mmCIF file of C-alpha atoms and ligand atoms in Angstrom:
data_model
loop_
_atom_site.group_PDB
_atom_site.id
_atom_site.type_symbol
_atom_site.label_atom_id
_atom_site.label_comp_id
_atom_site.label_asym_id
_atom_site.label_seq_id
_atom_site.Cartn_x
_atom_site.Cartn_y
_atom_site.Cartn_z
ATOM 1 C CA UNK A 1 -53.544 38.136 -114.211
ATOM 2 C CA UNK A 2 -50.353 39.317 -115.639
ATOM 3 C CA UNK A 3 -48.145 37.217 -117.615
ATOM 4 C CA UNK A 4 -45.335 35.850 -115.768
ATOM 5 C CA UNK A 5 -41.838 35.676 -117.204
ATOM 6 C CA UNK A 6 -39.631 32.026 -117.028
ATOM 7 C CA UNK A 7 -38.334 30.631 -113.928
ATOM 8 C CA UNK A 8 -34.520 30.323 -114.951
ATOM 9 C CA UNK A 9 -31.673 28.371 -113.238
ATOM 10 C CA UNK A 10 -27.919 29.155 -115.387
ATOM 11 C CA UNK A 11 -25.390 26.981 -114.561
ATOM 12 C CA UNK A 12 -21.746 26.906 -115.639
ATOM 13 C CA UNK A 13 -18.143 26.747 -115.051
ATOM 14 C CA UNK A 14 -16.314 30.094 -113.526
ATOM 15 C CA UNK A 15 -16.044 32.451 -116.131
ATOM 16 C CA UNK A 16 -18.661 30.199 -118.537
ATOM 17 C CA UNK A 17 -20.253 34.373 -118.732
ATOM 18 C CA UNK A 18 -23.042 33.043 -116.748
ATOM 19 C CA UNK A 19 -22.914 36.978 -114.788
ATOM 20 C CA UNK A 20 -23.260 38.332 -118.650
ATOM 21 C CA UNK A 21 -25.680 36.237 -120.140
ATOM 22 C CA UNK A 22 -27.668 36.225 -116.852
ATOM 23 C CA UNK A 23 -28.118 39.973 -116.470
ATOM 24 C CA UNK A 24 -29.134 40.328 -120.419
ATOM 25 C CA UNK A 25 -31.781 37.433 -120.252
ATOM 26 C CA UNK A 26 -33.443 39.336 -117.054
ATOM 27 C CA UNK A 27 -33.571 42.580 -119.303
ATOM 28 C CA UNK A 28 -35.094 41.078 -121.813
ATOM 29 C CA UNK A 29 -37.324 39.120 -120.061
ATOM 30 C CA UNK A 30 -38.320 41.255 -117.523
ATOM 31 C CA UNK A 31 -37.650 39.395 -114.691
ATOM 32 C CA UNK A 32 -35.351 39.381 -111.198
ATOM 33 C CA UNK A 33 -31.385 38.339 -111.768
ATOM 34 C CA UNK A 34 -30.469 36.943 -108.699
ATOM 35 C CA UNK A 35 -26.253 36.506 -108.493
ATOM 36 C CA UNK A 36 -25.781 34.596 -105.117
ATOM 37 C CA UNK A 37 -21.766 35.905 -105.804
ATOM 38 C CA UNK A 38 -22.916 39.130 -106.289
ATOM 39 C CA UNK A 39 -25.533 39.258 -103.270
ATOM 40 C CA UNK A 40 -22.369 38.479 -101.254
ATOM 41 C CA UNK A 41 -20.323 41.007 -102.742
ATOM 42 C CA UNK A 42 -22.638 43.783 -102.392
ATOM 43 C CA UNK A 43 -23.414 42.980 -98.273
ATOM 44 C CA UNK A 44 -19.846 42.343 -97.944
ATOM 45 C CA UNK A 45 -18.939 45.799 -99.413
ATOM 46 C CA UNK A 46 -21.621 47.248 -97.341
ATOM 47 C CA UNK A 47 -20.104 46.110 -93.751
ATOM 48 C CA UNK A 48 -23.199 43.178 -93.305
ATOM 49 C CA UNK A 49 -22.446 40.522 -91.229
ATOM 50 C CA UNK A 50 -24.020 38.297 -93.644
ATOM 51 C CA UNK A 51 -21.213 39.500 -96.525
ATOM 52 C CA UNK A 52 -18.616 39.815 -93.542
ATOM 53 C CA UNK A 53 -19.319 35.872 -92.864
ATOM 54 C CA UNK A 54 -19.274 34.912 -96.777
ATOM 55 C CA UNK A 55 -16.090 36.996 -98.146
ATOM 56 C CA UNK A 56 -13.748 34.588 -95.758
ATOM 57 C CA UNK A 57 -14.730 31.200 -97.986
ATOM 58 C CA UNK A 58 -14.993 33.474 -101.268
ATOM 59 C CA UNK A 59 -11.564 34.528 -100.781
ATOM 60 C CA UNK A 60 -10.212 31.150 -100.469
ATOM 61 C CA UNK A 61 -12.621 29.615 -103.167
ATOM 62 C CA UNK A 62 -14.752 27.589 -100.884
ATOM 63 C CA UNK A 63 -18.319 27.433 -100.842
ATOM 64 C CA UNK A 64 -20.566 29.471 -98.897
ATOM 65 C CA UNK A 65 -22.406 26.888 -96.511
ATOM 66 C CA UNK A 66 -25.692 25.836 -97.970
ATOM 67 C CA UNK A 67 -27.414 27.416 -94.800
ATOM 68 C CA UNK A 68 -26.370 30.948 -95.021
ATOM 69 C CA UNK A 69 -27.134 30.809 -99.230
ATOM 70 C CA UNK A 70 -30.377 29.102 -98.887
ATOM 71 C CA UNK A 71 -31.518 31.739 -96.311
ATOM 72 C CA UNK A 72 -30.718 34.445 -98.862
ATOM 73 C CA UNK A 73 -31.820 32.961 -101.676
ATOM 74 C CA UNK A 74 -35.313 32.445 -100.371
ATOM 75 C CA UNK A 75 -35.727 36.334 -98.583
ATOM 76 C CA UNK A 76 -34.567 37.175 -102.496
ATOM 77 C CA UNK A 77 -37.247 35.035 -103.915
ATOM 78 C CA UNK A 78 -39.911 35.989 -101.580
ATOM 79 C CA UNK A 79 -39.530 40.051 -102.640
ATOM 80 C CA UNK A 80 -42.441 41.062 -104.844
ATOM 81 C CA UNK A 81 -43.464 37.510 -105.296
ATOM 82 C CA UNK A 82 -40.383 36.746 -107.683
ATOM 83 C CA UNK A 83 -40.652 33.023 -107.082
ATOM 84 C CA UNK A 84 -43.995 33.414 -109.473
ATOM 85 C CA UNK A 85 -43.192 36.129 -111.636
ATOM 86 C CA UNK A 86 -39.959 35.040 -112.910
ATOM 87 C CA UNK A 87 -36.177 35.077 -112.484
ATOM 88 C CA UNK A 88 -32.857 34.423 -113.603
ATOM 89 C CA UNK A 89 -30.316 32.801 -111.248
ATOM 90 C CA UNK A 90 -27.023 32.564 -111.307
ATOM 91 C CA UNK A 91 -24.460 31.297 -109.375
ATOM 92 C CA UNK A 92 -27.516 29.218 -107.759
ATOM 93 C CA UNK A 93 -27.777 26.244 -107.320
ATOM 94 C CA UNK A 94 -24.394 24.983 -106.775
ATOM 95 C CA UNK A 95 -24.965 21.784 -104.397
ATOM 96 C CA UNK A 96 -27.021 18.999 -104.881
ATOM 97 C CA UNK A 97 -28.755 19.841 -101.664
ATOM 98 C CA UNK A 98 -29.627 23.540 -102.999
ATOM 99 C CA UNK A 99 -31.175 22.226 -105.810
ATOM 100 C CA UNK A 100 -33.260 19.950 -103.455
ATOM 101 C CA UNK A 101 -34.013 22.944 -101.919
ATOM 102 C CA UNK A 102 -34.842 25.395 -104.414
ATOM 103 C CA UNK A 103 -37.504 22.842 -105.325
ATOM 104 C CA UNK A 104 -39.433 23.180 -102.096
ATOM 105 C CA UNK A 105 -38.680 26.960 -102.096
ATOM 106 C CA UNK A 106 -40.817 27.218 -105.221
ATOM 107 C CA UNK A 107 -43.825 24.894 -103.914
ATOM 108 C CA UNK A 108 -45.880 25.308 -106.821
ATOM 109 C CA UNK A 109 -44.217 27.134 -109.309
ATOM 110 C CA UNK A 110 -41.516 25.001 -110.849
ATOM 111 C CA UNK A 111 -38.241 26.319 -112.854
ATOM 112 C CA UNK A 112 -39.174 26.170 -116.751
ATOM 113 C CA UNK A 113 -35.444 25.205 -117.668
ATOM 114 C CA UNK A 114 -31.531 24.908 -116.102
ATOM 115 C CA UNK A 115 -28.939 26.030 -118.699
ATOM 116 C CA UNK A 116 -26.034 24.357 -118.581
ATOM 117 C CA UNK A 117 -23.805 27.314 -120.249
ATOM 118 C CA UNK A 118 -20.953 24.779 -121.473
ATOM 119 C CA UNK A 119 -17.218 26.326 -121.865
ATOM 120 C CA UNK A 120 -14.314 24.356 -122.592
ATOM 121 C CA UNK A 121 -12.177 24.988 -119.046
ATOM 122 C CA UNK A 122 -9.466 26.709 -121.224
ATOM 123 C CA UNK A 123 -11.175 29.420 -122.358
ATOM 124 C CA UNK A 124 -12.886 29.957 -118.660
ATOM 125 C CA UNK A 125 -9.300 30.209 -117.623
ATOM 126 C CA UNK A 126 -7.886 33.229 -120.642
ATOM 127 C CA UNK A 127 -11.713 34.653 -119.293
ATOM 128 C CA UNK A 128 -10.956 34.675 -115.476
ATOM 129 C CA UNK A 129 -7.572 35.747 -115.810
ATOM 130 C CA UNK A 130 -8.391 38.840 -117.691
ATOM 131 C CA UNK A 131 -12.232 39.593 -115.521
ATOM 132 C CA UNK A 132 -12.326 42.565 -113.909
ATOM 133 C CA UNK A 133 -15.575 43.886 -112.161
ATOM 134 C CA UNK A 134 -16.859 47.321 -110.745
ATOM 135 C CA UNK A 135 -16.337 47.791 -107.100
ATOM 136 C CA UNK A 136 -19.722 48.957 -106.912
ATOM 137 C CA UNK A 137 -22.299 47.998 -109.258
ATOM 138 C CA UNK A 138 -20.995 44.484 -110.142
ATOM 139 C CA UNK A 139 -20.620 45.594 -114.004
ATOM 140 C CA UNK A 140 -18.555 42.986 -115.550
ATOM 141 C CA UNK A 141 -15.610 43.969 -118.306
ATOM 142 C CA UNK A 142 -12.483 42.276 -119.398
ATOM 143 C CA UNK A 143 -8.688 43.552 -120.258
ATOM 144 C CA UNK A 144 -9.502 43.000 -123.844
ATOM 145 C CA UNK A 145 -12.938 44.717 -123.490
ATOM 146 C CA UNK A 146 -12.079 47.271 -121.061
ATOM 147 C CA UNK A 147 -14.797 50.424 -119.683
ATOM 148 C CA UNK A 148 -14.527 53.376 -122.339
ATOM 149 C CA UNK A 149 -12.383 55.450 -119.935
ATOM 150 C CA UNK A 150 -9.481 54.817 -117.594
ATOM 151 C CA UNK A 151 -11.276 51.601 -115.556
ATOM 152 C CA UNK A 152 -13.947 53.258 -114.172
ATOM 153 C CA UNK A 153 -17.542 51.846 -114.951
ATOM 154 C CA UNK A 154 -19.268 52.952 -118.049
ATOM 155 C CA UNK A 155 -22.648 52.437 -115.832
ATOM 156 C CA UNK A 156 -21.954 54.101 -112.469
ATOM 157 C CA UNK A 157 -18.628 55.467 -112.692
ATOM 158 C CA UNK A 158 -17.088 53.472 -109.796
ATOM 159 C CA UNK A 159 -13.389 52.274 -109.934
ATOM 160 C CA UNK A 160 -13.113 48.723 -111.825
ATOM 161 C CA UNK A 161 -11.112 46.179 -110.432
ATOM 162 C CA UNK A 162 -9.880 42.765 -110.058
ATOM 163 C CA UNK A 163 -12.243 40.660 -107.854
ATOM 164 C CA UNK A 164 -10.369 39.197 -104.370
ATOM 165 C CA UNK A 165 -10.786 35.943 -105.520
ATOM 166 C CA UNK A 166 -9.956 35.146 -109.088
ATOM 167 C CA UNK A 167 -6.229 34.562 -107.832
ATOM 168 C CA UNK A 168 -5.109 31.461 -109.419
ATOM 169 C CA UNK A 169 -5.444 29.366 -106.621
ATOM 170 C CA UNK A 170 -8.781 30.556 -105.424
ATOM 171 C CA UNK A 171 -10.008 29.472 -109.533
ATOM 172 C CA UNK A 172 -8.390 26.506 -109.155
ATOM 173 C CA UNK A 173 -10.239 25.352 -106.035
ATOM 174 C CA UNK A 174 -13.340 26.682 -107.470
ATOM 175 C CA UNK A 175 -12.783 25.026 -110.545
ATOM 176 C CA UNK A 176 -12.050 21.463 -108.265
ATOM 177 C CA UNK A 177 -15.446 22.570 -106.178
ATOM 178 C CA UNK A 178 -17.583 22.781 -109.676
ATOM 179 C CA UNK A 179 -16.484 19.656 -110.716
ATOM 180 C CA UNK A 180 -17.344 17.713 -107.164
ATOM 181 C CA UNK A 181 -20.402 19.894 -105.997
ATOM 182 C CA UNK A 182 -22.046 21.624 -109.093
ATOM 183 C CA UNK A 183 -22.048 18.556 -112.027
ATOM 184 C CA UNK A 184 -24.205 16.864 -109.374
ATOM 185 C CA UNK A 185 -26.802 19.287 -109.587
ATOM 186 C CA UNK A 186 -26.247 19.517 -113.972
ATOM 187 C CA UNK A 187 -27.219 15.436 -113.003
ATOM 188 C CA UNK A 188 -30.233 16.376 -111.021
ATOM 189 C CA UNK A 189 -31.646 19.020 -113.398
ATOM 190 C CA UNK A 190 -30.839 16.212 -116.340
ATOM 191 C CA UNK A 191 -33.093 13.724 -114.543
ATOM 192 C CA UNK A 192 -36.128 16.330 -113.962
ATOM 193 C CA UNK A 193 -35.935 16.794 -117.550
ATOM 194 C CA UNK A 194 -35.737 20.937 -117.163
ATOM 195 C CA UNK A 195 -31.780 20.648 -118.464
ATOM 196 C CA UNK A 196 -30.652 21.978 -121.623
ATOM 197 C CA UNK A 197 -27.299 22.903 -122.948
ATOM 198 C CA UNK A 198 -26.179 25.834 -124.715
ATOM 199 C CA UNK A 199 -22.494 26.443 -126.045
ATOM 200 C CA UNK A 200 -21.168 29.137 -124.313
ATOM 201 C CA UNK A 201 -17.686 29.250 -126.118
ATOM 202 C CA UNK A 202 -18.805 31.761 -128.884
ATOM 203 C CA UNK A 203 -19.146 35.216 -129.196
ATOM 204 C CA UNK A 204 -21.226 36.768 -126.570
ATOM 205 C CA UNK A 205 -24.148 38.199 -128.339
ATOM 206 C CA UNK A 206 -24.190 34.772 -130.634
ATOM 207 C CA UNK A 207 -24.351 33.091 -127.307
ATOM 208 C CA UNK A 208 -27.394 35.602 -126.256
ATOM 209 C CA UNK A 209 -29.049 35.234 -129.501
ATOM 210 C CA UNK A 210 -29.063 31.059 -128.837
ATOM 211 C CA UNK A 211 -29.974 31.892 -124.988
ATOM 212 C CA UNK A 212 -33.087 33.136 -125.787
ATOM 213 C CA UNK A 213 -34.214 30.920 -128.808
ATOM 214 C CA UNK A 214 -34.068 28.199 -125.952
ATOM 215 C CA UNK A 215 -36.133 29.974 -123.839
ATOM 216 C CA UNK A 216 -38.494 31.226 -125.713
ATOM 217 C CA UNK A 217 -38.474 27.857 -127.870
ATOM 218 C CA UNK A 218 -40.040 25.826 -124.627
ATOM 219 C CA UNK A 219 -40.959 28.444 -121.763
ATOM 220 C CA UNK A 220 -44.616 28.107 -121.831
ATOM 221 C CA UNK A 221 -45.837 31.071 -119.704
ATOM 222 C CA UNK A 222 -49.584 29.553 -119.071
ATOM 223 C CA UNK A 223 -48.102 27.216 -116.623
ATOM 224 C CA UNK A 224 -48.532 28.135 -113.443
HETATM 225 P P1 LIG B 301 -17.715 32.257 -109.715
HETATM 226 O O1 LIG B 301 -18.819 31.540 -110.443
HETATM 227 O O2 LIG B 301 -16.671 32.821 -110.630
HETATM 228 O O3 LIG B 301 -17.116 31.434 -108.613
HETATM 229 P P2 LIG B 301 -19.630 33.861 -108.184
HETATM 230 O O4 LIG B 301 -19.692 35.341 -108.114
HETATM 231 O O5 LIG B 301 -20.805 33.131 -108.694
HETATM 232 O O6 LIG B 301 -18.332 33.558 -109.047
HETATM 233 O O7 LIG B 301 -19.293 33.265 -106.734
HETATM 234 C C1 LIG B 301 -18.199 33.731 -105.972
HETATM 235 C C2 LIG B 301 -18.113 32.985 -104.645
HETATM 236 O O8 LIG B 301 -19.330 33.208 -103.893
HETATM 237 C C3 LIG B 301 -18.014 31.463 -104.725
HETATM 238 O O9 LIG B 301 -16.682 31.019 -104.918
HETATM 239 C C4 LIG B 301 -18.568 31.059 -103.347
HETATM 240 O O10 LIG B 301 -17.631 31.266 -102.321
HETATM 241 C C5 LIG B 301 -19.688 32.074 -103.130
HETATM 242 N N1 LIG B 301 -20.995 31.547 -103.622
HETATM 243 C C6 LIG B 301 -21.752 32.098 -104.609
HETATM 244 N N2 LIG B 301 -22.863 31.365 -104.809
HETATM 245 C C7 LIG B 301 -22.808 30.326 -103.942
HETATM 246 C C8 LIG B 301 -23.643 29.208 -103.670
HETATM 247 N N3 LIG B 301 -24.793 29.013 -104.352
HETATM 248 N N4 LIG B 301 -23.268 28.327 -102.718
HETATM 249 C C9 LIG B 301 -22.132 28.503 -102.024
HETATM 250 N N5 LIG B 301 -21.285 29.526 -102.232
HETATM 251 C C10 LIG B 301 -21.604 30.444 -103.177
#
């Protein structure tokens, strides 16, 4: 049997890099990354009902109801047997109930860690305010770190942008949403021991480098 890579859960404030960070521990790890926001995005872009149904509580900062994400998340999971080879997700769980969820979705093959990516809220806020994201491939840059030429994506050439929703009031409900539906599930993860913190506030390749002496530090890949 082939080794499998870790079962991964990164949680975080908006803007806490958890899109970074996620997509460079699934490179280096070889496994799925799984951005519920991004999922959304990309169906919403293409016309599906399913992204049609979710952009009208992105927009406004509210929460995707835990039926339609769960039903995603577990189609995702079940493609090419991720759920036992490995993934990264992010943006998942964000309710107590998904978490309760997740846990049955993976019958058998339990998450190795949750990373609570911890950012002081007022660096999230300089982050969101300068985001900006490719229309199509979900490539994340910032004002100060912009795409080498004229906003269009250094990885597919599409037209970068500001994302719909990071207007201040959508960030400020989501911000007010993290705080009453997401530290719940930071509890939850504490009290199945699988929590660990890492401070997300640095640089982002020092914040990398710590990612994945955490990981590898207690992801024991004989485990089932
Ligand atoms: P952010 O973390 O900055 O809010 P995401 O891309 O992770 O960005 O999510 C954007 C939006 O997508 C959320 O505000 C919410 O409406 C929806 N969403 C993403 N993941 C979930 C989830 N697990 N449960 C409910 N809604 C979600």
């Amino acid at each position: 049997m082939s080794r499998r890579g870790p079962r991964l859960v990164l949680l975080g404030k908006q803007g806490a890099g958890k899109g970074t960070q996620a997509t460079r521990l699934a490179e280096h790890y070889e496994v799925a990354h799984l951005s519920t926001g991004d999922l959304f995005r990309d169906a919403a872009n293409r016309g599906h009902e399913l992204g049609i149904e979710a952009k009208s509580f992105m927009d406004r900062g509210e929460l995707v109801p835990d039926e339609t994400v769960l039903g995603l998340v577990e189609e995702q999971l079940a493609v090419g047997d991720r759920a036992r080879h490995g993934f990264v997700l992010d943006g998942f769980p964000r309710t107590r109930r998904q978490a309760e969820e997740l846990r049955q979705i993976l019958d058998g093959h339990p998450l190795d860690l949750a990373i609570d990516l911890d950012v002081p809220t007022e660096i999230v806020l300089h982050r969101i305010a300068g985001r900006r994201v490719c229309s199509q491939c979900g490539a994340l840059y910032h004002v100060d770190h912009p795409p080498k030429q004229n906003w269009t994506c250094d990885v597919c050439g599409a037209k970068v942008v500001q994302r719909d929703d990071d207007t201040e009031e959508s960030v400020m409900r989501r911000l007010e949403l993290y705080e009453i539906e997401t530290l719940p599930v930071i509890q939850f993860y504490r009290r199945a021991a699988t929590l660990v913190h890492v401070d997300g506030g640095l640089e982002s390749d020092e914040v990398f480098k710590s990612l994945v002496e955490t990981v590898t530090s207690k992801f024991d890949p004989a485990k089932p």
